[in-house]
PDB file of C-alpha atoms in Angstrom:
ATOM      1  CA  UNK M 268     -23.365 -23.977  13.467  1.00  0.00           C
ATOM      2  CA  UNK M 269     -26.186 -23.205  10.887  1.00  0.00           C
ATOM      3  CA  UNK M 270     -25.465 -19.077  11.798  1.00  0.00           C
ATOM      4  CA  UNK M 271     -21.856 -19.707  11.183  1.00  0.00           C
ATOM      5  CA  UNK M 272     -22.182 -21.183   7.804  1.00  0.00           C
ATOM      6  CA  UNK M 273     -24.931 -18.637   6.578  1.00  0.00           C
ATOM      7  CA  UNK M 274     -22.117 -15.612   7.992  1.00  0.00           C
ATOM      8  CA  UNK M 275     -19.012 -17.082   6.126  1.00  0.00           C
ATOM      9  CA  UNK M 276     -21.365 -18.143   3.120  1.00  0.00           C
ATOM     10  CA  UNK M 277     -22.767 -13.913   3.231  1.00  0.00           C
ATOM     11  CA  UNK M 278     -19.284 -12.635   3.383  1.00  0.00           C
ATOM     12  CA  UNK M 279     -17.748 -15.164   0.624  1.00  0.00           C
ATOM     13  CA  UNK M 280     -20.938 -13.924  -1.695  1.00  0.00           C
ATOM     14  CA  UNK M 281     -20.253 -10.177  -0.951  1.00  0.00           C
ATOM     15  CA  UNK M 282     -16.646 -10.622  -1.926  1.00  0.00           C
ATOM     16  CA  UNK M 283     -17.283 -12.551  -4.814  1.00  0.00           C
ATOM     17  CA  UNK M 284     -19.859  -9.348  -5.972  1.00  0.00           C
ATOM     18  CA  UNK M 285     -17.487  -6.966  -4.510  1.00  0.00           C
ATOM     19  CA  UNK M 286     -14.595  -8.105  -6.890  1.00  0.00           C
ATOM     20  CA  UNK M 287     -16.798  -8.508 -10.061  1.00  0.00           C
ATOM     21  CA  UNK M 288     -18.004  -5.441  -9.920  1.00  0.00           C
ATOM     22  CA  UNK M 289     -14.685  -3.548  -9.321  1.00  0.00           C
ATOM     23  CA  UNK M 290     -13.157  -5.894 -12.752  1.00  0.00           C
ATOM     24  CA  UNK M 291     -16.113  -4.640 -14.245  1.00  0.00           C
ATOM     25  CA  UNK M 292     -15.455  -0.820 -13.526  1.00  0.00           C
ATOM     26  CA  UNK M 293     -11.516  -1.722 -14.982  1.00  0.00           C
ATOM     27  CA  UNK M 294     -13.017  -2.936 -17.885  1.00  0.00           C
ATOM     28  CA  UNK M 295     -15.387  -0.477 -18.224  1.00  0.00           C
ATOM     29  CA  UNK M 296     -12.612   2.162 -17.652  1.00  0.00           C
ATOM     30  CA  UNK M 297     -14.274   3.730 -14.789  1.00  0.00           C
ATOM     31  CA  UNK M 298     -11.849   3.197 -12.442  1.00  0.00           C
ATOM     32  CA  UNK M 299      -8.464   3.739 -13.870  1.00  0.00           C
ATOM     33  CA  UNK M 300      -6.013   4.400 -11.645  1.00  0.00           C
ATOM     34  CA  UNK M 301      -3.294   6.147 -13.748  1.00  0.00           C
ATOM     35  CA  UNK M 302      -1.876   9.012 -11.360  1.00  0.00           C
ATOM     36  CA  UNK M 303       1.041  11.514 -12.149  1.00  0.00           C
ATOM     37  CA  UNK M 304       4.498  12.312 -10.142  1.00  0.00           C
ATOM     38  CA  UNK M 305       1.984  14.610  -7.792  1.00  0.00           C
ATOM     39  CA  UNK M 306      -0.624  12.924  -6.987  1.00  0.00           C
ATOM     40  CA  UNK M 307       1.581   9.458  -6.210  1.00  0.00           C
ATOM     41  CA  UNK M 308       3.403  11.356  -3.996  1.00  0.00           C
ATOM     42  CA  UNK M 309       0.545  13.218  -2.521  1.00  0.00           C
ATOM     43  CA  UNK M 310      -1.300   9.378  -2.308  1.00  0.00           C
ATOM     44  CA  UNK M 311       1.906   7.929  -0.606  1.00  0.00           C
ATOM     45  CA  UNK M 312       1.752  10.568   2.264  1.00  0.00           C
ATOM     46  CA  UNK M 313      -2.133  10.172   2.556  1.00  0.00           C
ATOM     47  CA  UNK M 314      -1.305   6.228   2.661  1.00  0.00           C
ATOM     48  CA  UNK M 315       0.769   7.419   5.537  1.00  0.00           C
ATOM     49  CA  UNK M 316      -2.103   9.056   7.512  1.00  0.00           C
ATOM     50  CA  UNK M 317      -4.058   6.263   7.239  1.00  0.00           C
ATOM     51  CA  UNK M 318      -1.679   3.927   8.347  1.00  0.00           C
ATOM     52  CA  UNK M 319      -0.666   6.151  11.352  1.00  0.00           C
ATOM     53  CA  UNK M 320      -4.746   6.632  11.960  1.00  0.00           C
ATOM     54  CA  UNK M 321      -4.862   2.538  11.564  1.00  0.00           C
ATOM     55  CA  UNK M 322      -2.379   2.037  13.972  1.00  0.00           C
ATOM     56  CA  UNK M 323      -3.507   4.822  16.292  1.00  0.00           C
ATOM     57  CA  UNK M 324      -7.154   3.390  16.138  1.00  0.00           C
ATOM     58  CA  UNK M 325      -6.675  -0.259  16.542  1.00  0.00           C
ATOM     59  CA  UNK M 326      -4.861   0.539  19.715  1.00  0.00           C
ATOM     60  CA  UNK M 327      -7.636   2.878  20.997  1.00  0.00           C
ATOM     61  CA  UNK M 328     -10.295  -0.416  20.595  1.00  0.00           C
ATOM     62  CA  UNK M 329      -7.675  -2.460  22.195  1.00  0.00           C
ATOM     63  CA  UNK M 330      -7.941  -0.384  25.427  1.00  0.00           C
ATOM     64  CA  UNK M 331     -11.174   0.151  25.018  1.00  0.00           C
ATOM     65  CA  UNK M 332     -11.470  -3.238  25.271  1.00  0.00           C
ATOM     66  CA  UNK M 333      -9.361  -3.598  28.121  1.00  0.00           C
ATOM     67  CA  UNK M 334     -11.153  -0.683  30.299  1.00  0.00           C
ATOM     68  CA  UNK M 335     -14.782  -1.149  29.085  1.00  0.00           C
ATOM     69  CA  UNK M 336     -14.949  -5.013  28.600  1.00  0.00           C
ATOM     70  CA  UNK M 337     -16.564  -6.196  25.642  1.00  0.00           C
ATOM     71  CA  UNK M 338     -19.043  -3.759  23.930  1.00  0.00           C
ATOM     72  CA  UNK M 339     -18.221  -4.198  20.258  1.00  0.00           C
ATOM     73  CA  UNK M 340     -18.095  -7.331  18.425  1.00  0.00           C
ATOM     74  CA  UNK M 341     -14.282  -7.868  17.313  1.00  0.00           C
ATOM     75  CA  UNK M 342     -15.206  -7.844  13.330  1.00  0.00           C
ATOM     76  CA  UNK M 343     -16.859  -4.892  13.954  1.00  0.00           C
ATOM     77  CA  UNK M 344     -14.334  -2.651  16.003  1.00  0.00           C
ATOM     78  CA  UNK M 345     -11.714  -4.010  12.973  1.00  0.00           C
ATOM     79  CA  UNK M 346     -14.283  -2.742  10.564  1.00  0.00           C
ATOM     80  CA  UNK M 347     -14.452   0.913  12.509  1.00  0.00           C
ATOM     81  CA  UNK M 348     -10.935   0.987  12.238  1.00  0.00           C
ATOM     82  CA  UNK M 349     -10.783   0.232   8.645  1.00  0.00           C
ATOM     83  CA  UNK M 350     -13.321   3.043   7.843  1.00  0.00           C
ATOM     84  CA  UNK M 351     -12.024   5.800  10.249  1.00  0.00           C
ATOM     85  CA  UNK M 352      -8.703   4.870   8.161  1.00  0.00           C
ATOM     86  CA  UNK M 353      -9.973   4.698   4.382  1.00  0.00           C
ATOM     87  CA  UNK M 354     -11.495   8.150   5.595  1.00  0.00           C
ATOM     88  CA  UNK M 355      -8.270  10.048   6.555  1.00  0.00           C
ATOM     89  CA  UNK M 356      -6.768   8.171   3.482  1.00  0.00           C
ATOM     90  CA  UNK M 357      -9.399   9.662   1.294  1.00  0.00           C
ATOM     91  CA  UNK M 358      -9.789  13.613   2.239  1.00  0.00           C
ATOM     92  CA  UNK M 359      -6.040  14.216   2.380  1.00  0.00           C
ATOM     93  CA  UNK M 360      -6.299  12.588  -1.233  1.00  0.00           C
ATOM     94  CA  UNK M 361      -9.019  14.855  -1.491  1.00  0.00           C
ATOM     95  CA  UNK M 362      -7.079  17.952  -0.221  1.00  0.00           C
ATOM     96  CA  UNK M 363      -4.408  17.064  -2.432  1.00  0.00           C
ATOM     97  CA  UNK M 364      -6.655  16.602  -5.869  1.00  0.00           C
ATOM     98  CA  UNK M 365      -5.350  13.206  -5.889  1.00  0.00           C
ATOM     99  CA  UNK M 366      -8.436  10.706  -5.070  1.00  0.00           C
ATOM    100  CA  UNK M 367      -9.229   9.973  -8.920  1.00  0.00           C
ATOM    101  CA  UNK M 368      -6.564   9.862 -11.064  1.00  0.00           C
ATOM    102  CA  UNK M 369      -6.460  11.862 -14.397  1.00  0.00           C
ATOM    103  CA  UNK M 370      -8.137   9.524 -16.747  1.00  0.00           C
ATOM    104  CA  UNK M 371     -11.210   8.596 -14.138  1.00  0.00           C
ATOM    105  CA  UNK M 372     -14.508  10.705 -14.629  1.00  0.00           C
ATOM    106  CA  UNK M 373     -15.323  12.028 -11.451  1.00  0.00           C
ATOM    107  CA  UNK M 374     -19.145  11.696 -12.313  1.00  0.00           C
ATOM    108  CA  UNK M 375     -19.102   8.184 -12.650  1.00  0.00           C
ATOM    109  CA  UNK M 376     -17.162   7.519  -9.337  1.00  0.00           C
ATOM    110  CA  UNK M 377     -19.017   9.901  -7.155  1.00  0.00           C
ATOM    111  CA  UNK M 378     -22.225   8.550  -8.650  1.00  0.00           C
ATOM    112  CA  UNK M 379     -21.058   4.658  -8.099  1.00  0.00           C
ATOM    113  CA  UNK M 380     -20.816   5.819  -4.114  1.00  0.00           C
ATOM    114  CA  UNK M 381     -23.763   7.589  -3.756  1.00  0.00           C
ATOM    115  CA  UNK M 382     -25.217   3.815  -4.685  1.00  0.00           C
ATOM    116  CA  UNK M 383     -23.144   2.449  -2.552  1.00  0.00           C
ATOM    117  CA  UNK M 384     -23.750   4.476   0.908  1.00  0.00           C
ATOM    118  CA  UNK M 385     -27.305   4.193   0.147  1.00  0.00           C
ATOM    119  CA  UNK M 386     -27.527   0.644  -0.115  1.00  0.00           C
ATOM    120  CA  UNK M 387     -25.412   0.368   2.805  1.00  0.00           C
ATOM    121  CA  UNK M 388     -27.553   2.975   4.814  1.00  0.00           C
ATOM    122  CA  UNK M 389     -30.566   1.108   3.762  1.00  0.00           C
ATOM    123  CA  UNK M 390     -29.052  -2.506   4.818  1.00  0.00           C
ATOM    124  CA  UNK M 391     -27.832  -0.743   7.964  1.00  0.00           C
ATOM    125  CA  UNK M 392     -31.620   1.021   8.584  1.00  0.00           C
ATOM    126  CA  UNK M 393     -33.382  -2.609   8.171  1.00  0.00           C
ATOM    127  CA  UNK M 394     -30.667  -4.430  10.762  1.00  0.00           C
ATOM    128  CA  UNK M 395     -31.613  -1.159  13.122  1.00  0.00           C
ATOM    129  CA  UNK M 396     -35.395  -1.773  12.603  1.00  0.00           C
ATOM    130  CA  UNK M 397     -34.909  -5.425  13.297  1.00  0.00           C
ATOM    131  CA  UNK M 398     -33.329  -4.970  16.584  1.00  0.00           C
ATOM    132  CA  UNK M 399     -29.942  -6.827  15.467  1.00  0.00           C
ATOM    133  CA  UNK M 400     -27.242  -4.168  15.535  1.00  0.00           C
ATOM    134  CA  UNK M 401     -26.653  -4.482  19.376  1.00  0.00           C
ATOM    135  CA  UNK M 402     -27.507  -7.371  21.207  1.00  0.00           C
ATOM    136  CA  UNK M 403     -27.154  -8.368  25.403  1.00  0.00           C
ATOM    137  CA  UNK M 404     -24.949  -4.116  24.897  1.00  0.00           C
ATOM    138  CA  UNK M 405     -22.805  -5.633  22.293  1.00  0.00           C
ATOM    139  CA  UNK M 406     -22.331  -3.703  18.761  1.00  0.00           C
ATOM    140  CA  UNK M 407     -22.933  -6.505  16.467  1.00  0.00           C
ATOM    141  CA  UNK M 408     -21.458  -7.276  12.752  1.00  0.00           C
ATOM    142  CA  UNK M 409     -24.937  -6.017  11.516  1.00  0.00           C
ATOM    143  CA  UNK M 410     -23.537  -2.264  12.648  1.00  0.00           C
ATOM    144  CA  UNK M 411     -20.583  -2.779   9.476  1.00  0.00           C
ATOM    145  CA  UNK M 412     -23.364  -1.742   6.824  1.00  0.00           C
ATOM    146  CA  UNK M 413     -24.156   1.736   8.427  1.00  0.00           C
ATOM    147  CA  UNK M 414     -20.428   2.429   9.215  1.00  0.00           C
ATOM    148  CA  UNK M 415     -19.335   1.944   5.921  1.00  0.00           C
ATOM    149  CA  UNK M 416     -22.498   3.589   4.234  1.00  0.00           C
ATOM    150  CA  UNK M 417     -21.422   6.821   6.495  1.00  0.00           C
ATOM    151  CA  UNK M 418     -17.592   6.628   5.234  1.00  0.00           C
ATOM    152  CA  UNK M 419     -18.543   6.567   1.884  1.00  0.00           C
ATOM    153  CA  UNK M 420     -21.367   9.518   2.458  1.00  0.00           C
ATOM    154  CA  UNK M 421     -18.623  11.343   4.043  1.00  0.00           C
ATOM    155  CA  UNK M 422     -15.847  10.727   1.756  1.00  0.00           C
ATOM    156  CA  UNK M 423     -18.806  11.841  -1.113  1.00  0.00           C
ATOM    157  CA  UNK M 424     -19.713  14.927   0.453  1.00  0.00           C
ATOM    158  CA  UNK M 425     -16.064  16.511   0.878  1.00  0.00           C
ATOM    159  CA  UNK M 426     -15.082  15.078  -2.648  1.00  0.00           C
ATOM    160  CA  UNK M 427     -18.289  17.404  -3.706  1.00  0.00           C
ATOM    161  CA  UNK M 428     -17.422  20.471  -1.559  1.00  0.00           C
ATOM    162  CA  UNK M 429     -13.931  20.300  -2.584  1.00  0.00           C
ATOM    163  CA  UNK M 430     -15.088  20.139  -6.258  1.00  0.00           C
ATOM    164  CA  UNK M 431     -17.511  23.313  -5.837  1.00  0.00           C
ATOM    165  CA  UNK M 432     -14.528  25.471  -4.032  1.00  0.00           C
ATOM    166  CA  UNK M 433     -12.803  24.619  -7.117  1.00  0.00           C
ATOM    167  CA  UNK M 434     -15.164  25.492  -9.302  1.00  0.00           C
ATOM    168  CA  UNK M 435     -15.619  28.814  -7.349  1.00  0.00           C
ATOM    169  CA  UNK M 436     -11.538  29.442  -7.400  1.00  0.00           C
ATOM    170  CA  UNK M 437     -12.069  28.619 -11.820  1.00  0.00           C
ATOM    171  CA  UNK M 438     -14.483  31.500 -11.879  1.00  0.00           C
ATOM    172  CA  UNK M 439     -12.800  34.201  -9.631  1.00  0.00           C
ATOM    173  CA  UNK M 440      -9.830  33.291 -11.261  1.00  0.00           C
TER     174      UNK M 440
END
Protein backbone atom coordinates (compact mmCIF):
# COMPACT_ATOMS: atom_id res chain seq x y z
CA UNK A 1 0.00 0.00 0.00
CA UNK A 2 2.91 2.31 1.18
CA UNK A 3 4.62 1.62 -2.69
CA UNK A 4 1.34 2.56 -4.17
CA UNK A 5 0.98 5.84 -2.49
CA UNK A 6 4.76 6.88 -2.92
CA UNK A 7 4.09 5.85 -7.11
CA UNK A 8 0.83 7.96 -7.50
CA UNK A 9 2.33 10.68 -5.05
CA UNK A 10 5.89 10.58 -7.74
CA UNK A 11 3.76 10.81 -10.77
CA UNK A 12 1.23 13.62 -9.33
CA UNK A 13 4.69 15.66 -8.35
CA UNK A 14 6.22 15.11 -11.87
CA UNK A 15 3.07 16.42 -13.47
CA UNK A 16 2.68 19.17 -11.28
CA UNK A 17 6.68 20.17 -12.36
CA UNK A 18 6.01 19.03 -15.77
CA UNK A 19 3.14 21.64 -16.28
CA UNK A 20 4.91 24.57 -14.43
CA UNK A 21 7.64 24.41 -16.28
CA UNK A 22 5.97 24.21 -19.76
CA UNK A 23 3.59 27.69 -18.41
CA UNK A 24 6.82 28.93 -17.64
CA UNK A 25 8.41 28.40 -21.21
CA UNK A 26 4.76 30.21 -22.58
CA UNK A 27 5.48 32.91 -20.49
CA UNK A 28 8.85 33.09 -21.14
CA UNK A 29 8.04 32.89 -24.92
CA UNK A 30 10.12 29.93 -25.51
CA UNK A 31 7.69 27.82 -26.64
CA UNK A 32 5.31 29.59 -28.88
CA UNK A 33 3.54 27.64 -30.99
CA UNK A 34 2.44 30.06 -33.79
CA UNK A 35 2.77 27.92 -37.14
CA UNK A 36 1.86 29.08 -40.77
CA UNK A 37 -0.64 27.45 -43.55
CA UNK A 38 2.58 24.94 -44.21
CA UNK A 39 3.70 23.83 -41.42
CA UNK A 40 -0.13 23.15 -39.89
CA UNK A 41 -0.67 21.20 -42.66
CA UNK A 42 2.64 19.51 -42.70
CA UNK A 43 1.94 18.99 -38.52
CA UNK A 44 -1.61 17.56 -39.29
CA UNK A 45 -0.16 14.78 -41.61
CA UNK A 46 2.78 14.09 -39.11
CA UNK A 47 -0.16 13.94 -36.35
CA UNK A 48 -1.36 11.32 -38.74
CA UNK A 49 1.81 9.13 -38.63
CA UNK A 50 1.83 9.12 -35.21
CA UNK A 51 -1.52 8.17 -34.73
CA UNK A 52 -1.27 5.36 -37.38
CA UNK A 53 2.31 4.36 -35.52
CA UNK A 54 0.10 4.61 -32.06
CA UNK A 55 -2.37 2.44 -33.25
CA UNK A 56 0.00 0.12 -35.10
CA UNK A 57 2.17 -0.14 -31.85
CA UNK A 58 -0.33 -0.61 -29.16
CA UNK A 59 -1.55 -3.56 -31.10
CA UNK A 60 1.97 -5.03 -31.56
CA UNK A 61 2.30 -5.01 -27.32
CA UNK A 62 -1.11 -6.41 -27.26
CA UNK A 63 0.09 -9.58 -29.08
CA UNK A 64 3.07 -9.47 -27.66
CA UNK A 65 1.36 -9.87 -24.73
CA UNK A 66 -0.75 -12.51 -25.87
CA UNK A 67 2.25 -14.75 -27.43
CA UNK A 68 5.03 -13.92 -24.89
CA UNK A 69 2.99 -13.58 -21.59
CA UNK A 70 3.82 -10.84 -19.46
CA UNK A 71 7.35 -9.30 -19.91
CA UNK A 72 6.65 -5.58 -19.71
CA UNK A 73 4.87 -3.85 -17.05
CA UNK A 74 1.51 -2.39 -18.68
CA UNK A 75 2.53 1.48 -17.84
CA UNK A 76 5.53 0.80 -19.38
CA UNK A 77 4.62 -0.92 -22.82
CA UNK A 78 1.88 2.31 -22.93
CA UNK A 79 4.86 4.50 -22.32
CA UNK A 80 6.96 2.67 -25.38
CA UNK A 81 4.14 3.29 -27.41
CA UNK A 82 3.81 6.85 -26.57
CA UNK A 83 7.54 7.49 -27.38
CA UNK A 84 7.90 5.32 -30.58
CA UNK A 85 4.78 7.69 -31.52
CA UNK A 86 5.96 11.32 -30.34
CA UNK A 87 9.10 10.08 -32.41
CA UNK A 88 7.48 9.51 -35.87
CA UNK A 89 5.37 12.65 -34.93
CA UNK A 90 8.51 14.61 -34.48
CA UNK A 91 11.03 13.77 -37.58
CA UNK A 92 8.29 14.02 -40.21
CA UNK A 93 7.80 17.53 -38.42
CA UNK A 94 11.34 17.59 -38.72
CA UNK A 95 11.44 16.63 -42.47
CA UNK A 96 8.88 19.06 -43.06
CA UNK A 97 10.67 22.24 -41.12
CA UNK A 98 7.67 22.28 -39.07
CA UNK A 99 8.72 21.07 -35.35
CA UNK A 100 9.19 24.80 -33.97
CA UNK A 101 7.08 27.19 -35.21
CA UNK A 102 8.34 30.58 -36.63
CA UNK A 103 8.52 32.68 -33.57
CA UNK A 104 10.35 29.75 -31.29
CA UNK A 105 14.28 29.98 -31.11
CA UNK A 106 15.51 26.78 -32.00
CA UNK A 107 18.50 27.25 -29.50
CA UNK A 108 16.48 27.47 -26.61
CA UNK A 109 14.31 24.35 -27.44
CA UNK A 110 17.05 22.07 -28.53
CA UNK A 111 19.00 23.20 -25.48
CA UNK A 112 15.79 22.64 -22.99
CA UNK A 113 16.01 18.73 -24.42
CA UNK A 114 19.41 18.15 -24.23
CA UNK A 115 18.50 18.80 -20.24
CA UNK A 116 15.89 16.84 -20.47
CA UNK A 117 17.33 13.41 -22.08
CA UNK A 118 20.13 13.80 -19.77
CA UNK A 119 18.30 13.92 -16.71
CA UNK A 120 16.23 11.22 -17.92
CA UNK A 121 19.35 9.09 -19.02
CA UNK A 122 20.81 9.78 -15.70
CA UNK A 123 17.45 8.76 -13.68
CA UNK A 124 17.26 5.81 -16.08
CA UNK A 125 21.33 4.88 -15.44
CA UNK A 126 20.72 4.99 -11.43
CA UNK A 127 17.30 2.62 -11.68
CA UNK A 128 19.79 0.29 -14.03
CA UNK A 129 22.57 0.41 -11.34
CA UNK A 130 20.05 -0.35 -8.68
CA UNK A 131 18.81 -3.45 -10.22
CA UNK A 132 15.05 -2.06 -10.52
CA UNK A 133 14.35 -1.78 -14.24
CA UNK A 134 13.45 -5.55 -14.63
CA UNK A 135 12.39 -7.55 -11.93
CA UNK A 136 11.27 -11.72 -11.67
CA UNK A 137 11.92 -10.86 -16.36
CA UNK A 138 9.46 -8.11 -16.11
CA UNK A 139 10.39 -4.48 -17.66
CA UNK A 140 9.43 -2.35 -14.83
CA UNK A 141 8.01 1.46 -14.72
CA UNK A 142 11.66 2.39 -13.68
CA UNK A 143 12.58 1.53 -17.65
CA UNK A 144 10.06 4.95 -18.63
CA UNK A 145 13.10 7.35 -17.69
CA UNK A 146 15.63 5.80 -20.23
CA UNK A 147 12.93 5.40 -22.97
CA UNK A 148 11.96 8.77 -22.92
CA UNK A 149 15.59 10.19 -22.34
CA UNK A 150 16.42 8.16 -25.79
CA UNK A 151 13.25 9.78 -27.69
CA UNK A 152 14.20 13.02 -26.82
CA UNK A 153 18.16 12.27 -27.69
CA UNK A 154 16.86 11.02 -30.87
CA UNK A 155 14.37 13.55 -31.75
CA UNK A 156 17.61 16.15 -30.75
CA UNK A 157 20.02 14.61 -32.90
CA UNK A 158 17.91 14.60 -36.29
CA UNK A 159 16.50 18.15 -35.38
CA UNK A 160 20.52 18.97 -35.39
CA UNK A 161 21.43 17.02 -38.57
CA UNK A 162 18.54 18.38 -40.32
CA UNK A 163 19.62 21.91 -39.23
CA UNK A 164 23.39 21.36 -40.50
CA UNK A 165 22.07 19.93 -44.10
CA UNK A 166 20.36 23.14 -44.12
CA UNK A 167 22.93 25.11 -43.32
CA UNK A 168 25.07 23.24 -45.95
CA UNK A 169 22.09 23.71 -48.77
CA UNK A 170 22.33 28.03 -47.42
CA UNK A 171 25.96 27.94 -48.42
CA UNK A 172 25.98 25.96 -51.78
CA UNK A 173 23.13 27.85 -52.57
Amino acid sequence: MEYKLGMVFGVAVSLTVGVLIVAVLFKKRVLDMTFDERQERARGQAFKLGFFTMMFCTAAYGISDAVLGRWIDVITGCMLCVCISVTVFAVECIRKDAYLSLKERPWQVMTLFAILAAVNLGIGALNLHSGEVVENGVLTFRAINPMVGVMMLLVLAIYAVKHLQDGSEMEEG
